[in-house]
Amino acid sequence: MFLARIFLAVVGVAYMFLGVWCASAPGQTSNSVGFDLQKGSGQSEFFVVYGGVELAWGLIFLLPLLMHDATRPLLIGCVLIHGLSVIFRAISFGLFSDIGTTTYVLAAVEWVIFLASAGLLAYVGFGTKTT
């Protein structure tokens, strides 16, 4: 479980970085993934969802460092979040054209996190043992 906690902490730090970056430079980050922010509502939505929610995910994935019993449930959450990201990203590649480089990089990172978290979950198992 130690390896799983370290992995989740790395994912958490990455989401903390992304959340702060999206909240502090929404124009730059939205442009890098092809978003065209509309003044007011669009800016607010990006700030909240890409800044606030990613920051929250970062904190959530850091929890196993303090709460060892949370490791397995959060590893399952990591698999679900990134597994669905992989599925929806693949569908989006079939639905939409003119996909930018940053989006492909994000897709690759999502695959890496999904495969690593799924592998760790398979290694530690789905049971309730927490040591």
Coordinates of C-alpha atoms in Angstrom, one line a residue:
M1 CA 0.0 0.0 0.0
F2 CA 3.0 2.3 0.5
L3 CA 3.6 2.4 -3.3
A4 CA -0.1 3.1 -3.9
R5 CA 0.0 6.1 -1.4
I6 CA 3.1 7.5 -3.2
F7 CA 1.5 7.0 -6.6
L8 CA -1.7 8.8 -5.4
A9 CA 0.4 11.6 -3.9
V10 CA 2.1 12.1 -7.2
V11 CA -1.2 12.2 -9.0
G12 CA -2.5 14.6 -6.3
V13 CA 0.5 17.0 -6.7
A14 CA -0.1 17.0 -10.5
Y15 CA -3.7 17.9 -10.0
M16 CA -2.8 20.6 -7.5
F17 CA -0.4 22.1 -10.0
L18 CA -3.0 21.9 -12.8
G19 CA -5.7 23.4 -10.6
V20 CA -3.5 26.4 -9.6
W21 CA -2.4 26.9 -13.2
C22 CA -6.0 26.8 -14.5
A23 CA -7.2 29.2 -11.8
S24 CA -4.2 31.6 -12.1
A25 CA -3.9 31.6 -15.9
P26 CA -7.3 30.6 -17.3
G27 CA -6.7 32.3 -20.7
Q28 CA -3.5 30.5 -21.3
T29 CA -4.7 27.1 -20.0
S30 CA -8.0 27.2 -21.9
N31 CA -6.3 28.2 -25.1
S32 CA -3.9 25.3 -24.8
V33 CA -6.8 22.8 -24.9
G34 CA -8.9 24.7 -27.5
F35 CA -11.4 26.4 -25.2
D36 CA -12.6 29.8 -26.2
L37 CA -13.7 31.4 -22.9
Q38 CA -16.6 33.8 -23.0
K39 CA -16.5 36.7 -20.6
G40 CA -18.3 36.2 -17.3
S41 CA -20.0 32.8 -17.3
G42 CA -17.4 31.0 -19.4
Q43 CA -14.5 32.4 -17.3
S44 CA -16.4 31.5 -14.1
E45 CA -17.1 28.0 -15.2
F46 CA -13.5 27.4 -16.3
F47 CA -12.2 28.9 -13.0
V48 CA -14.5 26.7 -10.9
V49 CA -14.3 23.4 -12.8
Y50 CA -10.7 23.4 -14.0
G51 CA -9.3 25.4 -11.1
G52 CA -11.4 24.4 -8.2
V53 CA -12.3 20.8 -9.1
E54 CA -8.8 19.9 -10.1
L55 CA -7.5 21.4 -6.9
A56 CA -10.0 19.4 -5.0
W57 CA -8.9 16.2 -6.8
G58 CA -5.4 17.0 -5.9
L59 CA -6.2 17.3 -2.2
I60 CA -8.3 14.1 -2.4
F61 CA -5.5 12.1 -3.9
L62 CA -3.2 13.4 -1.2
L63 CA -5.4 12.1 1.6
P64 CA -3.8 8.6 1.8
L65 CA -0.6 10.3 3.1
L66 CA -2.6 11.2 6.2
M67 CA -5.3 8.6 6.2
H68 CA -3.9 5.2 5.3
D69 CA -7.3 3.6 5.4
A70 CA -8.4 5.8 2.5
T71 CA -5.8 4.4 0.1
R72 CA -7.8 1.6 -1.5
P73 CA -11.1 3.6 -1.9
L74 CA -9.1 6.5 -3.5
L75 CA -7.2 4.1 -5.7
I76 CA -10.5 2.8 -6.9
G77 CA -11.7 6.4 -7.4
C78 CA -8.5 7.1 -9.4
V79 CA -9.2 4.1 -11.7
L80 CA -12.8 5.2 -12.2
I81 CA -12.0 8.8 -12.9
H82 CA -9.1 8.0 -15.3
G83 CA -10.8 5.0 -16.9
L84 CA -13.8 7.1 -17.8
S85 CA -11.5 9.9 -19.0
V86 CA -9.8 7.4 -21.3
I87 CA -13.2 6.1 -22.6
F88 CA -14.7 9.6 -23.2
R89 CA -11.4 10.9 -24.7
A90 CA -11.3 8.0 -27.2
I91 CA -15.0 8.7 -28.1
S92 CA -14.2 12.3 -28.6
F93 CA -11.3 11.5 -31.0
G94 CA -13.9 9.7 -33.1
L95 CA -16.5 12.5 -32.9
F96 CA -14.3 15.6 -33.4
S97 CA -11.6 16.7 -35.7
D98 CA -8.7 19.2 -35.4
I99 CA -7.5 17.8 -32.1
G100 CA -4.5 19.8 -30.8
T101 CA -1.2 18.5 -29.5
T102 CA -2.0 19.4 -25.8
T103 CA -5.1 17.2 -26.0
Y104 CA -3.1 14.3 -27.2
V105 CA -0.6 14.8 -24.4
L106 CA -3.5 14.9 -21.9
A107 CA -4.8 11.7 -23.4
A108 CA -1.5 10.0 -23.0
V109 CA -1.2 11.1 -19.3
E110 CA -4.8 9.9 -18.7
W111 CA -3.8 6.5 -20.1
V112 CA -0.7 6.3 -17.9
I113 CA -2.6 7.2 -14.8
F114 CA -5.4 4.8 -15.6
L115 CA -3.0 1.9 -16.3
A116 CA -0.8 2.6 -13.3
S117 CA -3.7 2.9 -10.9
A118 CA -5.5 -0.2 -12.3
G119 CA -2.2 -2.1 -12.0
L120 CA -1.7 -1.0 -8.4
L121 CA -5.3 -1.8 -7.6
A122 CA -4.9 -5.3 -9.0
Y123 CA -1.7 -5.7 -7.0
V124 CA -3.2 -4.5 -3.7
G125 CA -6.6 -6.1 -4.4
F126 CA -10.2 -5.0 -3.8
G127 CA -10.5 -6.4 -0.2
T128 CA -10.7 -4.5 3.0
K129 CA -7.2 -5.2 4.3
T130 CA -5.4 -1.8 4.6
T131 CA -1.8 -2.6 5.7

